[in-house]
Short mmCIF file of C-alpha atoms in Angstrom, two decimals:
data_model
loop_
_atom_site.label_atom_id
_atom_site.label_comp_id
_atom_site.label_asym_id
_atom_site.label_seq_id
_atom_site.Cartn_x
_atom_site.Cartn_y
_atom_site.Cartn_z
CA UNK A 162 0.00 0.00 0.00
CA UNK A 163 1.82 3.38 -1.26
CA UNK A 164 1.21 6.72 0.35
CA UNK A 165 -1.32 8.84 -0.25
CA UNK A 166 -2.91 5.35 -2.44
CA UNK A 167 -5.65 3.45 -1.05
CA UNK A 168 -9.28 1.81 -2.52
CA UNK A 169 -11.66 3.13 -0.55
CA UNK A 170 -13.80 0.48 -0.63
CA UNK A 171 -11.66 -1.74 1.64
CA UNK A 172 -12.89 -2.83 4.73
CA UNK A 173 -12.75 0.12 7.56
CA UNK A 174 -9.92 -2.32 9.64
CA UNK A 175 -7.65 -1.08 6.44
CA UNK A 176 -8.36 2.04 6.92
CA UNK A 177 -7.55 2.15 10.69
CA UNK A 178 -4.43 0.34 9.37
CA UNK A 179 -3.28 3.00 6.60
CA UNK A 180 -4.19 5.85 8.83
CA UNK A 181 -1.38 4.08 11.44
CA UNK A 182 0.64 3.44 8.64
CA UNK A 183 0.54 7.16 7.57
CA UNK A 184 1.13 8.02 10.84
CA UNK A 185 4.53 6.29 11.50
CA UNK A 186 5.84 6.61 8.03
CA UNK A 187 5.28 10.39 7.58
CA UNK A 188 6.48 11.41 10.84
CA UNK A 189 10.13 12.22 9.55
CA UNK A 190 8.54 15.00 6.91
CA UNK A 191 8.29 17.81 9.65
CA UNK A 192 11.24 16.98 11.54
CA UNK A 193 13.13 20.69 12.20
CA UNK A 194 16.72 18.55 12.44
CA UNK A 195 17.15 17.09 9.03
CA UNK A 196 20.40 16.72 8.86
CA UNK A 197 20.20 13.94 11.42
CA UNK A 198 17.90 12.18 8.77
CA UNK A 199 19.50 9.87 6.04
CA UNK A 200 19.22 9.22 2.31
CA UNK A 201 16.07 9.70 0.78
CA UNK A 202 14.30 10.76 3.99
CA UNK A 203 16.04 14.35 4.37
CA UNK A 204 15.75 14.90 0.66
CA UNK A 205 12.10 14.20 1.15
CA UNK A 206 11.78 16.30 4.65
CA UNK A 207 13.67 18.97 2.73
CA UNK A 208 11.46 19.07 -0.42
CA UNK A 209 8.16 19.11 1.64
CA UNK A 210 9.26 21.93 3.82
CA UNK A 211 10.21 24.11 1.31
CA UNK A 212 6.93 23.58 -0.85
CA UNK A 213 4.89 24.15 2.46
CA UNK A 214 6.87 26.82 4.39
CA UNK A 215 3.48 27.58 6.19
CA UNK A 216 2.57 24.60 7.50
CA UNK A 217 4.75 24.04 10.78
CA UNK A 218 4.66 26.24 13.85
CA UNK A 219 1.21 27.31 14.34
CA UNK A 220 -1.65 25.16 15.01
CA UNK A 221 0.57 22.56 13.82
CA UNK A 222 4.30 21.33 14.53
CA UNK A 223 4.17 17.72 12.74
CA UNK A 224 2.63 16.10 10.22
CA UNK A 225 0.76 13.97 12.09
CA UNK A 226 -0.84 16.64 13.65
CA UNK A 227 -3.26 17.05 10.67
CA UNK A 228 -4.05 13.81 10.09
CA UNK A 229 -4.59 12.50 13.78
CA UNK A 230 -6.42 15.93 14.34
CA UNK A 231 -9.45 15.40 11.81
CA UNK A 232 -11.94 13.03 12.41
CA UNK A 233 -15.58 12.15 11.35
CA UNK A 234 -17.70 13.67 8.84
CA UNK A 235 -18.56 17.55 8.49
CA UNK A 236 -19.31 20.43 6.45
CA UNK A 237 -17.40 23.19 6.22
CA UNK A 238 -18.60 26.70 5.49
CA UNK A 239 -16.42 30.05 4.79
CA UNK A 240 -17.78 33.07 6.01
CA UNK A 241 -17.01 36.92 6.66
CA UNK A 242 -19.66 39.68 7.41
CA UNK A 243 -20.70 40.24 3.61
CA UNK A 244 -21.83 36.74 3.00
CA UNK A 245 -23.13 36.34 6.63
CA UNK A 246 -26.64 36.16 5.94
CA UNK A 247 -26.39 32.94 3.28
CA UNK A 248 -24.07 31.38 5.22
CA UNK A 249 -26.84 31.59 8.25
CA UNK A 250 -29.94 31.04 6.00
CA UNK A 251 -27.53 27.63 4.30
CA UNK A 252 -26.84 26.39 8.52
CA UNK A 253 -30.34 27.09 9.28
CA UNK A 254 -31.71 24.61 6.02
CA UNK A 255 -29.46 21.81 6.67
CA UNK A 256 -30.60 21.93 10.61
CA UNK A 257 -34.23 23.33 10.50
CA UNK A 258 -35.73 21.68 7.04
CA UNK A 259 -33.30 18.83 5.80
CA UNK A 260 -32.76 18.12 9.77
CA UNK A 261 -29.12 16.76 8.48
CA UNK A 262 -27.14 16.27 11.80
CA UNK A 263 -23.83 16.42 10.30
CA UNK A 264 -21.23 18.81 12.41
CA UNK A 265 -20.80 22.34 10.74
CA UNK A 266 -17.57 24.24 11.16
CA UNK A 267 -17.64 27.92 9.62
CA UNK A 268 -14.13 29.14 9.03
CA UNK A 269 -13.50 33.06 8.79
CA UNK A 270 -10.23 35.44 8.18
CA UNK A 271 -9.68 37.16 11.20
CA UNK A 272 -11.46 39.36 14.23
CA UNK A 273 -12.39 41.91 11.65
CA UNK A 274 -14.00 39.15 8.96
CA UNK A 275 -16.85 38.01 11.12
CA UNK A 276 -18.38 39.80 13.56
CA UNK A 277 -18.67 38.41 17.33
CA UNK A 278 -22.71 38.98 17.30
CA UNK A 279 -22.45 36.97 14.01
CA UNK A 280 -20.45 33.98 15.34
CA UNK A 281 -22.76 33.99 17.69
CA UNK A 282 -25.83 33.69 15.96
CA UNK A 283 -23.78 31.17 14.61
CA UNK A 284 -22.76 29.33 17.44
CA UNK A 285 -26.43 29.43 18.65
CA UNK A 286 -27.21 26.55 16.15
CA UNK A 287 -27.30 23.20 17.08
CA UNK A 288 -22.92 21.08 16.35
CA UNK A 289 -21.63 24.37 15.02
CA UNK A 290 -18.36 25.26 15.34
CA UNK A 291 -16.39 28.68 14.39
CA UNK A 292 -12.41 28.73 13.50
CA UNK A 293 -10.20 31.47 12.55
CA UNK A 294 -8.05 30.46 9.48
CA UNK A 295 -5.65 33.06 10.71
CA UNK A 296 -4.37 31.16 13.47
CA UNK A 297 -3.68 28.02 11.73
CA UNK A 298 -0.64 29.12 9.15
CA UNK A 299 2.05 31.14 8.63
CA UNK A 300 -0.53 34.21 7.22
CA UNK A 301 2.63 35.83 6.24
CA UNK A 302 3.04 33.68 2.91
CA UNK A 303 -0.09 32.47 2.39
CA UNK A 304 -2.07 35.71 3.01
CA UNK A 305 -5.59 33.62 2.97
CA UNK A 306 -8.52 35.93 1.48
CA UNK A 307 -11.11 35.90 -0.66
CA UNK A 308 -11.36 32.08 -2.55
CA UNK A 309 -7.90 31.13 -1.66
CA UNK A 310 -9.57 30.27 2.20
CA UNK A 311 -11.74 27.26 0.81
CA UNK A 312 -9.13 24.66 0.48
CA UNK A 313 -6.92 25.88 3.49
CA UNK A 314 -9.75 25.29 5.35
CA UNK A 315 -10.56 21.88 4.28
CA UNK A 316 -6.87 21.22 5.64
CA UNK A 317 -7.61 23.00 8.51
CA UNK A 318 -11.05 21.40 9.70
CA UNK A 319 -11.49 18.92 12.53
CA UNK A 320 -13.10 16.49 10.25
CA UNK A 321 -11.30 13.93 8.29
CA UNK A 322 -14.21 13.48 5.63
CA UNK A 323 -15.28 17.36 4.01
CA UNK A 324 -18.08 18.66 1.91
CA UNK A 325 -16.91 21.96 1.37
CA UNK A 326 -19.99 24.00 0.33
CA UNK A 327 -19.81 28.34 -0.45
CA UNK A 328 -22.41 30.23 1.70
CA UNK A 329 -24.66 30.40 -0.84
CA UNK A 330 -24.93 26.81 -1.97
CA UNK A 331 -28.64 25.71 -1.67
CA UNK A 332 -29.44 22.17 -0.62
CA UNK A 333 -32.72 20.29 -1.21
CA UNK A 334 -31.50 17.18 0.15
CA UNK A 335 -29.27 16.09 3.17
CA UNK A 336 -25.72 16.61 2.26
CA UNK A 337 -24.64 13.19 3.68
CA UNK A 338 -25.81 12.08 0.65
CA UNK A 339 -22.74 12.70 -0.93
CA UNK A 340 -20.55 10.92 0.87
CA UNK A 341 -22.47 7.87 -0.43
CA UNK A 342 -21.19 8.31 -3.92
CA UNK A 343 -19.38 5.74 -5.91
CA UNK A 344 -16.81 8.44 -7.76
CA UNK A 345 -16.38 9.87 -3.74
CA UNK A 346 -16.17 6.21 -2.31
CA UNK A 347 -13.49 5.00 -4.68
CA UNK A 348 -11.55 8.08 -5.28
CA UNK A 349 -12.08 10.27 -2.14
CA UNK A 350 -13.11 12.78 -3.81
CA UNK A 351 -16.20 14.59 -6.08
CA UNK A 352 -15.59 17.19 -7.92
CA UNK A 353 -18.50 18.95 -10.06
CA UNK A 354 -18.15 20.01 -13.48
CA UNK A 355 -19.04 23.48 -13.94
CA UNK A 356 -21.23 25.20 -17.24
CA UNK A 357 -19.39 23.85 -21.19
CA UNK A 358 -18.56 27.78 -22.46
CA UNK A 359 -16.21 29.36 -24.72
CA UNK A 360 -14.58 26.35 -26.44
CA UNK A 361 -11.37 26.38 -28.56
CA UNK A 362 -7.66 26.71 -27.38
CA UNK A 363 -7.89 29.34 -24.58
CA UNK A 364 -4.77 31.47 -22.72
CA UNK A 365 -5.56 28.95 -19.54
CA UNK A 366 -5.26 26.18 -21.90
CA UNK A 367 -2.11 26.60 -23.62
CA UNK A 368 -0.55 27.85 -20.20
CA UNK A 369 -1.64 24.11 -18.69
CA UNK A 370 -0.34 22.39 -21.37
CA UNK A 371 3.16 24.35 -21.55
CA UNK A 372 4.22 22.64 -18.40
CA UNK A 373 1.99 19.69 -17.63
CA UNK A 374 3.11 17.02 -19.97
CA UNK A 375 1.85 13.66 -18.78
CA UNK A 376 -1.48 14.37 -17.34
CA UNK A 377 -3.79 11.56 -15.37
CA UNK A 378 -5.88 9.80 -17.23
CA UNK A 379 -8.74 11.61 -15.15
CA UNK A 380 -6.90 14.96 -16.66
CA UNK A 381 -7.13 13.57 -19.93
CA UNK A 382 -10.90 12.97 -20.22
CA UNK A 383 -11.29 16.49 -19.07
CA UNK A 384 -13.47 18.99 -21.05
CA UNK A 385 -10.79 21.67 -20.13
CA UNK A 386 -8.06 19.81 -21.55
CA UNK A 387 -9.66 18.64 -25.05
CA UNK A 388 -10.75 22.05 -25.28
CA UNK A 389 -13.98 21.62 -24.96
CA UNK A 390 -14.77 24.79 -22.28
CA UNK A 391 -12.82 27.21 -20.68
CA UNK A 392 -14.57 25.68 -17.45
CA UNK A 393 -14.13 22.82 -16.11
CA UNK A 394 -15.22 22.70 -12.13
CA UNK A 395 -17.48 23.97 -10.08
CA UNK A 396 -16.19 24.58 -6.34
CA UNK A 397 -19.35 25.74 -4.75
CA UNK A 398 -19.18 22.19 -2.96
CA UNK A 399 -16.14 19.85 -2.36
CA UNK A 400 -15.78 16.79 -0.95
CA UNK A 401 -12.91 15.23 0.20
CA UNK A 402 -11.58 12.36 2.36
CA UNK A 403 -8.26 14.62 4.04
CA UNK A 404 -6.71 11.31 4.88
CA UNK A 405 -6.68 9.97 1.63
CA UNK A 406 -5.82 12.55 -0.08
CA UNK A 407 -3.47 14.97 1.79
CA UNK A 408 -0.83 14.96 -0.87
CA UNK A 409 -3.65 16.42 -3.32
CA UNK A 410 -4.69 18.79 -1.04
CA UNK A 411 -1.57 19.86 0.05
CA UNK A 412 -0.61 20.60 -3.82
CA UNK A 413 -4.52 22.41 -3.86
CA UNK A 414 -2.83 24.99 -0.84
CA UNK A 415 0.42 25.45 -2.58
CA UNK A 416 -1.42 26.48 -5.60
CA UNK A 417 -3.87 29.32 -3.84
CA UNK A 418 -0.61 30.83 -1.45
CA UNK A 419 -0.67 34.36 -2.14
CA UNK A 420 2.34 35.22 -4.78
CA UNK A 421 1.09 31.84 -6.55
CA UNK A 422 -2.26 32.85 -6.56
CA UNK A 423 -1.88 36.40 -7.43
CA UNK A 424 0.94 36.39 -9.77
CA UNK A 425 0.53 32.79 -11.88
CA UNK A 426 -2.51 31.09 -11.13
CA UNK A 427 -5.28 33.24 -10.78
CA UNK A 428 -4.19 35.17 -13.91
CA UNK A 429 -5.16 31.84 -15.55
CA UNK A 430 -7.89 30.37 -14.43
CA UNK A 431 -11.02 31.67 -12.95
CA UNK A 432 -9.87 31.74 -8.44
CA UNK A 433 -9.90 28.44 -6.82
CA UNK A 434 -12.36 26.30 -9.07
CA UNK A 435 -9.30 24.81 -11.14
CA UNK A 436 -7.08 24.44 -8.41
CA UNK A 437 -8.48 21.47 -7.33
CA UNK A 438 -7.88 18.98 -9.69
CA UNK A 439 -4.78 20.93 -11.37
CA UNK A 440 -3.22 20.33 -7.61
CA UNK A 441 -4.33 16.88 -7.97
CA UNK A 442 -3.08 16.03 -11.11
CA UNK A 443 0.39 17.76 -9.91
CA UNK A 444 0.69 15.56 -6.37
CA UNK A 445 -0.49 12.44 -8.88
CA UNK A 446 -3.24 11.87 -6.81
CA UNK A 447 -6.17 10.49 -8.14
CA UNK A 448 -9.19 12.14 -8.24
CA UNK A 449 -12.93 11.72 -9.35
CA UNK A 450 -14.97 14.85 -11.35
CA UNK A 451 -18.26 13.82 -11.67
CA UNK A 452 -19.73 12.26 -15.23
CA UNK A 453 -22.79 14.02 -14.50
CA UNK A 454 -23.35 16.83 -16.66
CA UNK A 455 -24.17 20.61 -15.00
CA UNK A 456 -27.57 21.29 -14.52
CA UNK A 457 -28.96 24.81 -13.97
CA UNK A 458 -32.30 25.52 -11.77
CA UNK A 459 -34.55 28.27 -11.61
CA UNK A 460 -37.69 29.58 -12.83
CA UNK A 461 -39.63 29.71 -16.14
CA UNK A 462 -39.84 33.49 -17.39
CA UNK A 463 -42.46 34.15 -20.20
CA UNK A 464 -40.66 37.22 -21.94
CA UNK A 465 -44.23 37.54 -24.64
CA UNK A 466 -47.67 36.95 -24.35
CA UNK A 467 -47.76 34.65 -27.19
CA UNK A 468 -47.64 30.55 -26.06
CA UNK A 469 -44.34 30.53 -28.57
CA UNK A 470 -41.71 28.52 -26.26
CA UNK A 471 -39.12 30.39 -27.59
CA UNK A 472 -40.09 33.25 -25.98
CA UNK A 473 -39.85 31.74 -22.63
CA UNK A 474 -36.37 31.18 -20.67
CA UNK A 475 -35.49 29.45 -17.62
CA UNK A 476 -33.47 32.16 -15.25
CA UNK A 477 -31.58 30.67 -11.93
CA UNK A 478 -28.01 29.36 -11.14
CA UNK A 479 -25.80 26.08 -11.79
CA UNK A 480 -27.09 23.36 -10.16
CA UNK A 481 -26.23 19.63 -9.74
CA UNK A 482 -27.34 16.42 -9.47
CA UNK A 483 -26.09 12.66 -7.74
CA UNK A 484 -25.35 9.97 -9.76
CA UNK A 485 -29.33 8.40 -9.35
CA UNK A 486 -30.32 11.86 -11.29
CA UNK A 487 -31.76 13.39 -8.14
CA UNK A 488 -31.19 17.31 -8.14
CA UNK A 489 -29.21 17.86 -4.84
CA UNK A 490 -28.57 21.81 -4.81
CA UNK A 491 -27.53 24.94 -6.73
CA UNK A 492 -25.22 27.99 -6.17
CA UNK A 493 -26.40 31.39 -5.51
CA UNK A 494 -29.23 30.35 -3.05
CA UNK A 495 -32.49 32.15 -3.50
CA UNK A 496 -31.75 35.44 -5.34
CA UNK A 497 -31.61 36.55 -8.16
CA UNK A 498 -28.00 38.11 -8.15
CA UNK A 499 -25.87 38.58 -4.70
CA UNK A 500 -23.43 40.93 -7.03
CA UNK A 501 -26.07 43.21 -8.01
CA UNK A 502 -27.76 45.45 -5.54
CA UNK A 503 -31.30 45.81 -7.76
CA UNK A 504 -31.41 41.89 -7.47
CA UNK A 505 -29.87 41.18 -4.25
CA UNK A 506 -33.31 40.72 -2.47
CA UNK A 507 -35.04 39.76 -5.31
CA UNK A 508 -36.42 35.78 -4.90
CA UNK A 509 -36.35 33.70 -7.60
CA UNK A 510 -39.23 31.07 -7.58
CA UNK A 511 -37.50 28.11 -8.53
CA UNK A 512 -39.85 25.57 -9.95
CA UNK A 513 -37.71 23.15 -12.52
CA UNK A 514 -33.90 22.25 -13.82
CA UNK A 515 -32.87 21.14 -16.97
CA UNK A 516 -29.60 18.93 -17.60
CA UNK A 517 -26.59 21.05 -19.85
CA UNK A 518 -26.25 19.49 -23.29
CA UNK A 519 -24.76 20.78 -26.61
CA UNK A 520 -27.62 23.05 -27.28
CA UNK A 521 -27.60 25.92 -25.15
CA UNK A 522 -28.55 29.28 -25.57
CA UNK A 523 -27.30 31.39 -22.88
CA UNK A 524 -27.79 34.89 -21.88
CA UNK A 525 -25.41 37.31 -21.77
CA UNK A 526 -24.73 38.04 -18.34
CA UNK A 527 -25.46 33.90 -18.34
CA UNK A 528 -28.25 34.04 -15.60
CA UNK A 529 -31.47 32.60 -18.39
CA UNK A 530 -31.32 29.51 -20.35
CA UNK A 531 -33.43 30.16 -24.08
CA UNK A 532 -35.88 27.33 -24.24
CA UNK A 533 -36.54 26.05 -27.50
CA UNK A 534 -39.51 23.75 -28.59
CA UNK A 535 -36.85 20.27 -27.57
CA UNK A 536 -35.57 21.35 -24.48
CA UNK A 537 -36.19 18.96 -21.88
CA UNK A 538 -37.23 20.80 -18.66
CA UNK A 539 -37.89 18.72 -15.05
CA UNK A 540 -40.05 20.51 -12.87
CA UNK A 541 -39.39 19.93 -9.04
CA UNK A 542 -40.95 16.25 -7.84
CA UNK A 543 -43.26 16.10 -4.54
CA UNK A 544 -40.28 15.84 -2.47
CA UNK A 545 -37.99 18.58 -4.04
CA UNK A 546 -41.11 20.82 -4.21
CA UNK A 547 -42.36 19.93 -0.63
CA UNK A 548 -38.70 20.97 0.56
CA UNK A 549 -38.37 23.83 -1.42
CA UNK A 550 -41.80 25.46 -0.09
CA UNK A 551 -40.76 25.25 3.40
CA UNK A 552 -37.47 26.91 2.86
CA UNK A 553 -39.42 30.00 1.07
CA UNK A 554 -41.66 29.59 3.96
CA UNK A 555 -38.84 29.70 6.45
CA UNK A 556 -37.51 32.95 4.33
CA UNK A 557 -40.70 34.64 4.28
CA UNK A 558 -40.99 34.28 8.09
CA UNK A 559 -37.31 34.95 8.73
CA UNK A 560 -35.98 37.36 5.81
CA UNK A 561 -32.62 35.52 6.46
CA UNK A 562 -31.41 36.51 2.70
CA UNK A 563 -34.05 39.23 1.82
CA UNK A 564 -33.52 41.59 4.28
CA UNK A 565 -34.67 44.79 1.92
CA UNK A 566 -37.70 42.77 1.03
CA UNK A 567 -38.77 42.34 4.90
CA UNK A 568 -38.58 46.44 5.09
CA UNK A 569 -40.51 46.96 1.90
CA UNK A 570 -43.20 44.40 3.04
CA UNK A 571 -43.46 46.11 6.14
CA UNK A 572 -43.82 50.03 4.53
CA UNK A 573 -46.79 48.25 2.31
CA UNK A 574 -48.16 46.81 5.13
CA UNK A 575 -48.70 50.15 6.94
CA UNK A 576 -49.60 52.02 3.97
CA UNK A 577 -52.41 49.43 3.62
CA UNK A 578 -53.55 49.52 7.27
CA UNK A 579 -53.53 53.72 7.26
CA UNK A 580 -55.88 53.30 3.83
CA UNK A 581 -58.11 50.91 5.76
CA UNK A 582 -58.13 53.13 8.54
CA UNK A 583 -58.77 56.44 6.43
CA UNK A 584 -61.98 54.12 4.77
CA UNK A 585 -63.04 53.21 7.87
CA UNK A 586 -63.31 57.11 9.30
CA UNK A 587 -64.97 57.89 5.82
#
């Protein structure tokens, strides 16, 4: 059994067994004296130090800190005080209507990021947990902000087994559901494919391809690297198994520290999304992207009066389904546009998905879908409808997300009560 290589379909004894393995074989890698180390073992101290300069010294002073320090299953949510109010609306779903009872840890940059009234709303919900990134690394060189937190914080969590999901991320079904996945089981990982656009050779492309010249085979069936798109994953939810795969995620890190980030990567490819499995491919660690083509979910918009169906247009966000076709959750929660103040608090009613295929007709700003006479739309089931209601439900009585909406609702609301009452006196 090699490191960072095991089926994860063996029995759970193995896994005990690799973990101890891991454990005892690794322990050399963070050892501060290497020149008391011999052969092959101080090279490989040496090499791992230098490519992770952060690691050591903070929250952590070996490698087996990180590995005997997560365990169990968990999400893990990133946070500061602009996305607050998803992040609490996405906690208060997975508790209050999925009832999932999988741990939460939110992860934020900093005193200033989060406020302490918000981590405590936060904390007031039921196996939540709140961590400062700030005080796990060496902030100095990897200057965590913005995407770059959402794999350090996978490394970082207290849970061995990760669905990373962004504070927006919608779910209609209990996350735990991923971790049953075949691609996640085998691999230890599941990875979503994000939206086919803009095919053809590409700047990100041709800068992948100057330097990695024996790809995975994964790699090799990607749409990014035929040329297919100029966007391959979606990283509004990750999942990970950290033991399995800390080599990969390691390489993930390296790849989002901040003179990386800033002055290679991100000038490349679109933040963290293909960081993931370009980190993967670079550690040689395998890795699973999911065959299941993008989805995007939202609502039906009749742009005419006419019946014509090409008038109409489905308008929503990237969604995605488990392997059994089921539609699991979308990005961008329920409005219309967090980026744009007009649409900020504006609801969409969500009401069907439709599966991405070669024919697709997107807007420009690519927030509607043109349907045509063939496209193949699935409206919400009983379940996904009966759990979608009670989360509007939940929003209407909470305004969690659509704060400017509760304000407005309450100005017409007393503008119809003083018209009642001036009828009334007439």
């Amino acid at each position: 059994m090699e490191f960072g290589q095991l089926n994860l379909k063996e029995d759970p004894t193995e896994l005990t067994k690799y973990k101890r393995k891991l454990l005892e074989e690794s322990s050399f890698l963070s050892q501060k004296h290497k020149n008391d180390l011999d052969g092959n073992k101080k090279t490989l101290s040496i090499l791992h130090q230098s490519l992770y300069p952060w690691l050591y010294g903070y929250r952590y002073h070996s490698f087996s800190d990180i590995i005997s320090s997560s365990n169990g299953r968990g999400i893990v949510l990133c946070t500061g005080n602009h996305h607050f109010k998803y992040a609490r609306s996405t906690i208060d779903i997975i508790r209050h209507i999925l009832n999932s009872e999988l741990p939460i840890e939110v992860f934020y940059y900093g005193e200033a990021d989060l406020s302490t009234r918000n981590r405590e709303i936060l904390k007031g919900y039921e196996n939540v947990y709140l961590s400062d990134i700030t005080t796990y690394f060496d902030n100095s060189i990897v200057d965590i902000s913005s995407w770059a937190i959402k794999p350090f914080s996978i490394l970082a969590s207290r849970f061995e087994e990760v669905i990373l999901m962004d504070a927006d991320a919608l779910y209609l079904r209990d996350p735990i559901e991923l971790f049953k996945e075949r691609g996640y089981q085998e691999k230890g990982t599941l990875f979503f494919r994000d939206r086919t656009l803009f095919p053809g050779a590409n700047a990100a492309s041709k800068w992948l391809k100057s330097w990695m010249v024996n790809p995975l085979p994964e790699t090799q069936e990607l749409r990014f690297w035929k040329e297919r798109t100029e966007h391959e994953m979606d990283s509004s939810t990750v999942v990970i198994h950290k033991t399995k795969t800390i080599l990969g995620l390691l390489n993930v890190c390296k790849l989002n520290e901040r003179v990386i980030r800033q002055d290679v990567v991100y000038r490349k490819v679109y933040g963290d999304k293909e960081t993931f499995w370009i980190g993967f491919d670079m550690a040689r660690q395998p890795y699973y992207m999911s065959k299941k083509p993008c989805a995007f979910a939202g609502e039906i918009v009749d742009e005419s009066s006419s019946s014509n169906s090409e008038d109409k247009k489905l308008c929503g966000h990237t969604a995605h389904t488990l392997e059994n076709g089921k539609l699991i959750f979308w990005n961008g929660h329920l409005i219309k546009d967090k980026n744009i103040g007009m649409y900020a608090n504006e609801l969409i009613k969500f009401e069907a998905y439709t599966l991405e295929d070669n024919d697709k007709d997107w807007s420009i700003n690519l927030a509607c879908l043109d349907l045509h006479e063939n496209s193949k739309l699935n409206y919400f089931d009983e379940e996904e409808l009966r759990v979608y209601n009670e989360i509007m439900k939940r929003e209407n009585d909470q305004h969690f997300v659509a704060t400017e909406i509760k304000k407005r609702k309450k100005n017409r609301t007393s503008k119809v009560l003083n018209e009642n009452e001036k009828n009334e006196k007439k």
